[in-house]
Coordinates of C-alpha atoms and ligand atoms in Angstrom, one line a residue:
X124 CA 114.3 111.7 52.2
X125 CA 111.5 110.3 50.4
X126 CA 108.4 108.2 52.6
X127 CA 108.0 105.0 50.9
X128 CA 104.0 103.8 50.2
X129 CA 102.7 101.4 52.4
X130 CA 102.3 98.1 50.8
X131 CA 98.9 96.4 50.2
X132 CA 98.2 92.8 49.9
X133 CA 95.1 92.3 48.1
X134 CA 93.7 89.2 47.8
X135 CA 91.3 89.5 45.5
X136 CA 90.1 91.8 42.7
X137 CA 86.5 91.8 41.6
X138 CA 83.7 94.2 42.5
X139 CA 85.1 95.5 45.9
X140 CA 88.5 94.2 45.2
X141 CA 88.9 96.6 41.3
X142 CA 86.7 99.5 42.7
X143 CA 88.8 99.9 45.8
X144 CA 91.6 100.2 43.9
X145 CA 90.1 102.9 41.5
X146 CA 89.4 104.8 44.9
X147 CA 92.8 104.3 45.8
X148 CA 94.3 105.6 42.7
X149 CA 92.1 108.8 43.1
X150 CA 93.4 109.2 47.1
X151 CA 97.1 111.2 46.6
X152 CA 95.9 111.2 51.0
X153 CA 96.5 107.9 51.3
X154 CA 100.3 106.7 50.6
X155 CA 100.2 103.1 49.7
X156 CA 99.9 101.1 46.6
X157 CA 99.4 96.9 45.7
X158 CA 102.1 94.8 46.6
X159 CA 100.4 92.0 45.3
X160 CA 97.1 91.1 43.6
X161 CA 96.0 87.8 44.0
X162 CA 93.3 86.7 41.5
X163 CA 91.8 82.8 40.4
X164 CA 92.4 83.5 37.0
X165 CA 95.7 85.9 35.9
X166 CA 94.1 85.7 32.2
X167 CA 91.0 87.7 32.7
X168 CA 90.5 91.2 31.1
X169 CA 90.9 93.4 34.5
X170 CA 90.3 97.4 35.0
X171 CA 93.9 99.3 34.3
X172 CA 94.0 100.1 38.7
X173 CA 94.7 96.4 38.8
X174 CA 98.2 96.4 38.1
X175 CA 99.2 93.8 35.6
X176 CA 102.8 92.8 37.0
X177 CA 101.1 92.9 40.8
X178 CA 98.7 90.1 39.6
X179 CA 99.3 86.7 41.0
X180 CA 98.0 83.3 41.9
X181 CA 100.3 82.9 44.6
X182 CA 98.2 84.1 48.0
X183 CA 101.4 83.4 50.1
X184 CA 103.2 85.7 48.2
X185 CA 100.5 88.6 48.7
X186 CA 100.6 88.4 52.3
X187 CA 104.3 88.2 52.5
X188 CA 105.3 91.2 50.8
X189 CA 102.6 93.0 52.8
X190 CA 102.5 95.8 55.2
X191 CA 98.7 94.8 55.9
X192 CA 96.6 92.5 54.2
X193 CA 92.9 93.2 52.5
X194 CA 91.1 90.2 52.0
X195 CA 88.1 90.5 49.2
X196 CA 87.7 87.4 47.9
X197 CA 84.9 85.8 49.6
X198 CA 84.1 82.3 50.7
X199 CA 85.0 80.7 54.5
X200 CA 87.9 78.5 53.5
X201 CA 90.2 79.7 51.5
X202 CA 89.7 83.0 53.1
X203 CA 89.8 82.4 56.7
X204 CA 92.6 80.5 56.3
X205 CA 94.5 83.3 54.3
X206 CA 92.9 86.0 57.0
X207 CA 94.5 83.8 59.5
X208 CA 98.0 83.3 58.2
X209 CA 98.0 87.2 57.5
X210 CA 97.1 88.2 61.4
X211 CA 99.4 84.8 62.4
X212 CA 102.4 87.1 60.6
X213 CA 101.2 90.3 62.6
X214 CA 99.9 91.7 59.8
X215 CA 96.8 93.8 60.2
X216 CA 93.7 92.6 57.7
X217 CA 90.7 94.7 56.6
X218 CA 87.5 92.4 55.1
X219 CA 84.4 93.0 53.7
X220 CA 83.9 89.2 54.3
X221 CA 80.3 88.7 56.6
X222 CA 80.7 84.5 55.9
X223 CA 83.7 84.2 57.7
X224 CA 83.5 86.3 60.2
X225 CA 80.0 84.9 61.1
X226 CA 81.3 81.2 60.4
X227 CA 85.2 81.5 62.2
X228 CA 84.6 84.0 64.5
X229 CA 85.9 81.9 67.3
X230 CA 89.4 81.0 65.4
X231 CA 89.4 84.8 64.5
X232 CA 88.6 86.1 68.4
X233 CA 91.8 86.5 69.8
X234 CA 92.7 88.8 66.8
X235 CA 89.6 90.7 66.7
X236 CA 90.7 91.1 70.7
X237 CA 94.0 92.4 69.7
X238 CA 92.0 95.1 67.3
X239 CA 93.9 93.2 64.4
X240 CA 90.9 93.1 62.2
X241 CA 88.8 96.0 60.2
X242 CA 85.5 94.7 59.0
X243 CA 83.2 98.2 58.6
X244 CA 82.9 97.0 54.7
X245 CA 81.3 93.3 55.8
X246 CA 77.9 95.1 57.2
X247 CA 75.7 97.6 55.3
X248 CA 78.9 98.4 52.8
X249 CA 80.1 101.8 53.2
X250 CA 76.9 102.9 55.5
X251 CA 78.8 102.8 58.9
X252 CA 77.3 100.5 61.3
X253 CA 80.1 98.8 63.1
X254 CA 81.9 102.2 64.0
X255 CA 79.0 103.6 65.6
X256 CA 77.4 100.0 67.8
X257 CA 81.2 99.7 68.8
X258 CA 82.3 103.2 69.3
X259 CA 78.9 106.0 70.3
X260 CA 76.8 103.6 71.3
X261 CA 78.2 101.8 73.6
X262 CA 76.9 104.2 76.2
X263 CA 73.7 103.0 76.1
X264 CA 72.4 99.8 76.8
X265 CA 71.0 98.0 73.5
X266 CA 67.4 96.9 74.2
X267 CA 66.2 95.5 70.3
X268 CA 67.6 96.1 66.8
X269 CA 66.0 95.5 63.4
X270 CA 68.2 95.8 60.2
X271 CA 67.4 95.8 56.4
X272 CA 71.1 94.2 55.8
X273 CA 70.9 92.8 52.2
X274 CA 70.8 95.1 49.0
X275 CA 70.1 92.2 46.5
X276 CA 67.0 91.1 48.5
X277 CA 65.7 94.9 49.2
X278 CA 66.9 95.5 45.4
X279 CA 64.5 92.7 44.4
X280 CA 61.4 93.6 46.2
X281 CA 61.9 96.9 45.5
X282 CA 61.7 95.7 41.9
X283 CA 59.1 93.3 42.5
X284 CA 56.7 96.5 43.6
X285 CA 57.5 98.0 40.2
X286 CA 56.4 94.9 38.3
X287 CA 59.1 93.5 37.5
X288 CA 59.6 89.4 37.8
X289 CA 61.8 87.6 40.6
X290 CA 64.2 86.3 37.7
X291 CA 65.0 90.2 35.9
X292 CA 65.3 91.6 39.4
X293 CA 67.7 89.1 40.7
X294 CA 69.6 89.1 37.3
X295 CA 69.8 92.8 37.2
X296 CA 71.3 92.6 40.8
X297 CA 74.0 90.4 40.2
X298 CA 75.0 93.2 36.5
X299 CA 75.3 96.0 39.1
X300 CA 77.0 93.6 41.4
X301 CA 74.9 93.7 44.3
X302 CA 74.5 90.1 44.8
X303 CA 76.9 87.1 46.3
X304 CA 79.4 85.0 44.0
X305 CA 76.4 82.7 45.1
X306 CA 73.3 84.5 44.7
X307 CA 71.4 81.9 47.2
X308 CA 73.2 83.4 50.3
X309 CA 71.3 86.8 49.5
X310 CA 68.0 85.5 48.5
X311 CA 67.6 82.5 51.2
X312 CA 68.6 85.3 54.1
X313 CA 72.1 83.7 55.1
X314 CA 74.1 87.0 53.3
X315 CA 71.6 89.0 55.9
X316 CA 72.0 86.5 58.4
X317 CA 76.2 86.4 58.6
X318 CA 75.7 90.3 58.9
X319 CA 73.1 89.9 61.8
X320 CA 75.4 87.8 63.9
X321 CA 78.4 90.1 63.7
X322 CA 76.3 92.7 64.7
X323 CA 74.2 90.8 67.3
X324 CA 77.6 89.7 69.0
X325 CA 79.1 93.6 68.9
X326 CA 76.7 94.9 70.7
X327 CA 74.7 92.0 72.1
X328 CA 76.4 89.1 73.3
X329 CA 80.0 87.7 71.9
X330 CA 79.0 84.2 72.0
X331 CA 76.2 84.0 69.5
X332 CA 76.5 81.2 67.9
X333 CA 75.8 81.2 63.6
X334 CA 74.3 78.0 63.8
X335 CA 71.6 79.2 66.2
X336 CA 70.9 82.3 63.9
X337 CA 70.5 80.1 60.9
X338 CA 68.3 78.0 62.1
X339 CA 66.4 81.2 62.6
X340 CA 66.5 82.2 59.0
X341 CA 64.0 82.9 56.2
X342 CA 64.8 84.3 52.6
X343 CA 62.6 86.2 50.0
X344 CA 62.5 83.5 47.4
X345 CA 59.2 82.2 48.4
X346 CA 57.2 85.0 48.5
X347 CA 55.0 85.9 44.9
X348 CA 54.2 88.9 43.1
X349 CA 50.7 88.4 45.2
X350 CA 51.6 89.0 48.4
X351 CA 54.0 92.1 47.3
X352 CA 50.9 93.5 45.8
X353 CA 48.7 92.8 49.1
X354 CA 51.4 94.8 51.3
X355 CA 51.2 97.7 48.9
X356 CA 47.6 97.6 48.9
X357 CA 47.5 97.9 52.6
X358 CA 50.1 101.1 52.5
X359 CA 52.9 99.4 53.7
X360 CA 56.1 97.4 52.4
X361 CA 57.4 94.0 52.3
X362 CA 61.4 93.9 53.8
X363 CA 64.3 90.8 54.5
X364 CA 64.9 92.2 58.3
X365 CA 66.9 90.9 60.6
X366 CA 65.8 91.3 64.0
X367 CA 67.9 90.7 67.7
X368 CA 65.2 91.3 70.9
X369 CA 64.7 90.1 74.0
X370 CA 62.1 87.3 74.9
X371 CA 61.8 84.5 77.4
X372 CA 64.8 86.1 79.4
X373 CA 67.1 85.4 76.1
X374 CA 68.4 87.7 72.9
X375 CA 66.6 86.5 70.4
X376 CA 68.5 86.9 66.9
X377 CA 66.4 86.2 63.4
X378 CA 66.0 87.0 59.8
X379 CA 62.6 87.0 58.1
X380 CA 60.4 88.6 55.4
X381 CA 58.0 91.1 57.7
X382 CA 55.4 93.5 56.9
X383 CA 56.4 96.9 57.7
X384 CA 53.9 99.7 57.8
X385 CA 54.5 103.1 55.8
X386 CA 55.6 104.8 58.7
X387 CA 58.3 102.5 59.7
X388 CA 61.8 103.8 59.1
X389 CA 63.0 101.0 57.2
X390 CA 59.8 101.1 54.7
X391 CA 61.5 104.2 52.9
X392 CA 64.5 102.3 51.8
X393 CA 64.2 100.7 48.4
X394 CA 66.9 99.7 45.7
X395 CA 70.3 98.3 47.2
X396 CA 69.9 100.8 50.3
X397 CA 70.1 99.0 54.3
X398 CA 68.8 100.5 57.3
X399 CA 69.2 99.9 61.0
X400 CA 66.9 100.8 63.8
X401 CA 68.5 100.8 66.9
X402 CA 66.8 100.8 70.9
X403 CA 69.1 101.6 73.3
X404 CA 68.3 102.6 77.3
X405 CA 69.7 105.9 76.9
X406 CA 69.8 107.2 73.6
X407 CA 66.3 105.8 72.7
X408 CA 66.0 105.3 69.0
X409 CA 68.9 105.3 66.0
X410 CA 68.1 105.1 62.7
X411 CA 71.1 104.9 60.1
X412 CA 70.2 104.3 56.4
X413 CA 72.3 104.2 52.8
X414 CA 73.7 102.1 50.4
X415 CA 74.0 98.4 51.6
X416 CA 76.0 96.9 48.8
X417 CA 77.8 97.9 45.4
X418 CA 81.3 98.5 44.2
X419 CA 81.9 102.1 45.2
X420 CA 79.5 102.1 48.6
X421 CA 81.9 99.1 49.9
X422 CA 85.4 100.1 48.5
X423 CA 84.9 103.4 50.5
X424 CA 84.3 101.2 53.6
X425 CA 87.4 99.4 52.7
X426 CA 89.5 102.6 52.0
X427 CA 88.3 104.0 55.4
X428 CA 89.2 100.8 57.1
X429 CA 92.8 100.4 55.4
X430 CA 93.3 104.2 56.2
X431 CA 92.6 103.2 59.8
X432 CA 95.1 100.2 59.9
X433 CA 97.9 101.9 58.1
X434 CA 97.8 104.4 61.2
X435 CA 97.9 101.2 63.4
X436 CA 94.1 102.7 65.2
X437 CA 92.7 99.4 66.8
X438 CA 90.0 97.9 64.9
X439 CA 86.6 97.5 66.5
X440 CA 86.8 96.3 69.7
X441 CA 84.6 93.4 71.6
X442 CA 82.1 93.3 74.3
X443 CA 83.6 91.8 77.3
X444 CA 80.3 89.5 78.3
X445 CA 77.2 89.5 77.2
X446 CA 74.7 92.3 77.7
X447 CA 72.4 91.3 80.6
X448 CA 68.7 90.6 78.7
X449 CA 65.8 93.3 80.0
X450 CA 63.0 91.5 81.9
X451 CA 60.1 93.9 81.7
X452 CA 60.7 95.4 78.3
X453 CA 58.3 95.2 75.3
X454 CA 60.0 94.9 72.0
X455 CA 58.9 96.1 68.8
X456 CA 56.7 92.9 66.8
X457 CA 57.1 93.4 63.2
X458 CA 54.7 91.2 61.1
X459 CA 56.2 88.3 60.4
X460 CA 55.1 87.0 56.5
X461 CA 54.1 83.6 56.9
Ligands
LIG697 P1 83.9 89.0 43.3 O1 83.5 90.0 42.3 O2 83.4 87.6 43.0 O3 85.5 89.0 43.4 C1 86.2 88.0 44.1 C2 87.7 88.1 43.7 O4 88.4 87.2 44.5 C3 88.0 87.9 42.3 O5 89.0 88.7 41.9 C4 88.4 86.4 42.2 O6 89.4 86.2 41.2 C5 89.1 86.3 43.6 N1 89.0 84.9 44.1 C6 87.9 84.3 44.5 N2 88.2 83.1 44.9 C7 89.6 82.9 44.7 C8 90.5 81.9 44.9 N3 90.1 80.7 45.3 N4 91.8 82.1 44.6 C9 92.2 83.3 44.1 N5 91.4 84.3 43.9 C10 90.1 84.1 44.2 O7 83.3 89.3 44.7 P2 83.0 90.8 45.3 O8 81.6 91.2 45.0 O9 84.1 91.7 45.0 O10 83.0 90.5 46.9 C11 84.2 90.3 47.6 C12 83.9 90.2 49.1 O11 83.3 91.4 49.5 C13 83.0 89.1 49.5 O12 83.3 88.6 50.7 C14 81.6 89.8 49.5 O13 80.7 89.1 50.3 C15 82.0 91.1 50.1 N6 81.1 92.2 49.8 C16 80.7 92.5 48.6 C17 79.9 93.6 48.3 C18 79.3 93.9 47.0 O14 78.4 94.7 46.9 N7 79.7 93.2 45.9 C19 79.5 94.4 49.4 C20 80.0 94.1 50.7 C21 80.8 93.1 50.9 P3 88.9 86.3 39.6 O15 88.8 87.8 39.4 O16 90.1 85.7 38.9 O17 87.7 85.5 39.5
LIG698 N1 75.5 90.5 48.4 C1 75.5 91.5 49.4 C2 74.2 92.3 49.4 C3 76.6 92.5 49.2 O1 73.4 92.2 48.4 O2 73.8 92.9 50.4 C4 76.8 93.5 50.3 O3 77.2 92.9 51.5

């Protein structure tokens, strides 16, 4: 008796959504293939992984003829409301989709509860980050965590350093597909931002709200060649990180431009690479570092996850309450650019 392939419902096929299925055409391992291929417009010339006669307008369609649902499309409407129908039909759904799950996390909760949801693609693309702050190190306490978590803004200073101007960097991002379908959410910090509130309310606290995070945002696109230069000068490095500490008895949770010396961990990574320092009571300091966006990096992500769901393993699972705030501990500063 022959095993028939799983079927994928992909909604969406651009970067992420084309590569992964280039990965998945590569993977005789993994037995599934597109059901359905949901696109904004059927006309456009499209890799040969994305299956002509699978390509459709129709994202009702896509999710019904599922056996689980990836959603790469992007946005917070359209998508969370597709997302949502999918897990409504009992359909497990992997994204690589930071907006929404920042921006519906309460509709999506019950279902993250349930381990419906795979999301290791939505933070630091195919670095693993969510695995390891839901799964290893959850034995330890968290105490502070600071996070280079967008590749279009690292790619940019990085680029900046070299002497290159704000408008080729950001341009040359967007060719090697780095960036947002809106380029603003990388360079004004919310991209880095969405990714900082998932992560702040694995491992943190559940309730985090976005709105209080982006209030507590800063991008890169004000800062000049000059002060790039200035950081250099003084031996150290110019980053977007995203920062969660305690302070004042509360987690604080915020994205800024900081100075970080040479010796800092997250000075080393340039181009589209993330990196995450993590404190926690007992394991003392993480450091986890590689590519933080990018077709491949992030279909590999999404492969893993859609491996995972296809063998029904829970996706990550949530903190029951929030993780009580240290009184006496002194968190890293890093130098905040004015
Ligand atoms: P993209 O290249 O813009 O692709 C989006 C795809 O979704 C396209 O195929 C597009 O159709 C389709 N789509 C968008 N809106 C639609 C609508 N209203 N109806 C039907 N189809 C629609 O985006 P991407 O870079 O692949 O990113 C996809 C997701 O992955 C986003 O959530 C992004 O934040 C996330 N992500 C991206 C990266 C990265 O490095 N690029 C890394 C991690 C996570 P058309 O092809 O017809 O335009
Ligand atoms: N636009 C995002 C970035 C893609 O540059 O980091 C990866 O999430």
């Amino acid at each position: 008796m022959t095993q028939q392939a799983a079927k994928i419902g992909l909604l969406g096929a651009g970067t992420v959504g084309s590569s992964f299925l280039e990965l998945l055409e590569q993977r005789s391992d993994v037995f599934a293939k597109p059901s359905g291929i949901l696109v904004r417009d059927p006309n456009k010339a499209r890799s040969a992984s994305v299956v002509a006669d699978k390509v459709t307008t129709d994202p009702e369609a896509v999710i019904a003829a599922a056996d689980i649902v990836l959603e790469l499309m992007g946005g917070t409407d359209l998508a969370g409301d597709l997302i949502l129908t999918a897990l409504a039909q009992g359909k497990r759904v992997v994204t690589a989709n930071k907006a929404v799950l920042a921006e519906r996390w309460q509709e999506l909760r019950p279902y993250l509860a349930q381990g419906l949801l795979y999301f290791e693609a939505a933070v630091m693309a195919g670095t693993p980050v969510i695995g390891p702050l839901t799964g290893a190190l959850r034995g330890s306490s968290p105490l502070e965590l600071h996070a280079i978590l967008n590749g279009t803004c690292n790619y940019i200073l990085s680029q900046l350093e070299l002497g290159v101007t704000y408008q080729e960097a950001l341009k040359e991002a967007q060719r090697l597909g780095y960036a947002e379908a809106d380029p603003s959410l990388d360079v004004e910090g919310f991209d880095a931002a969405h990714k900082l509130t998932i992560l702040a309310r694995l491992a943190f606290d559940p309730d985090i709200a976005w709105e209080s995070v982006k209030a507590r945002t800063r991008g890169i696109s004000q800062l000049t060649p000059a002060i790039i230069k200035e950081a250099m000068e003084d031996g150290g490095r110019v980053r977007l990180v995203g920062s969660v500490y305690p302070q004042d008895g509360a987690w604080q949770v915020e994205v800024c431009p900081v100075y970080l010396p040479a010796a800092h961990p997250l000075a080393a990574e340039a181009s589209n690479r993330n990196g995450l320092v993590f404190y926690g009571d007992a394991v003392g300091q993480v450091f986890i570092a590689g590519a933080g966006a990018g077709a491949l990096p992030t279909a590999s992500a999404v492969l893993a996850d859609t491996i995972a769901a296809l063998a029904a393993r829970p996706g990550p699972s949530l903190l029951p309450a929030a993780v009580p705030v240290p009184l006496d501990y002194q968190a890293e500063k890093l130098g905040e650019i004015a």
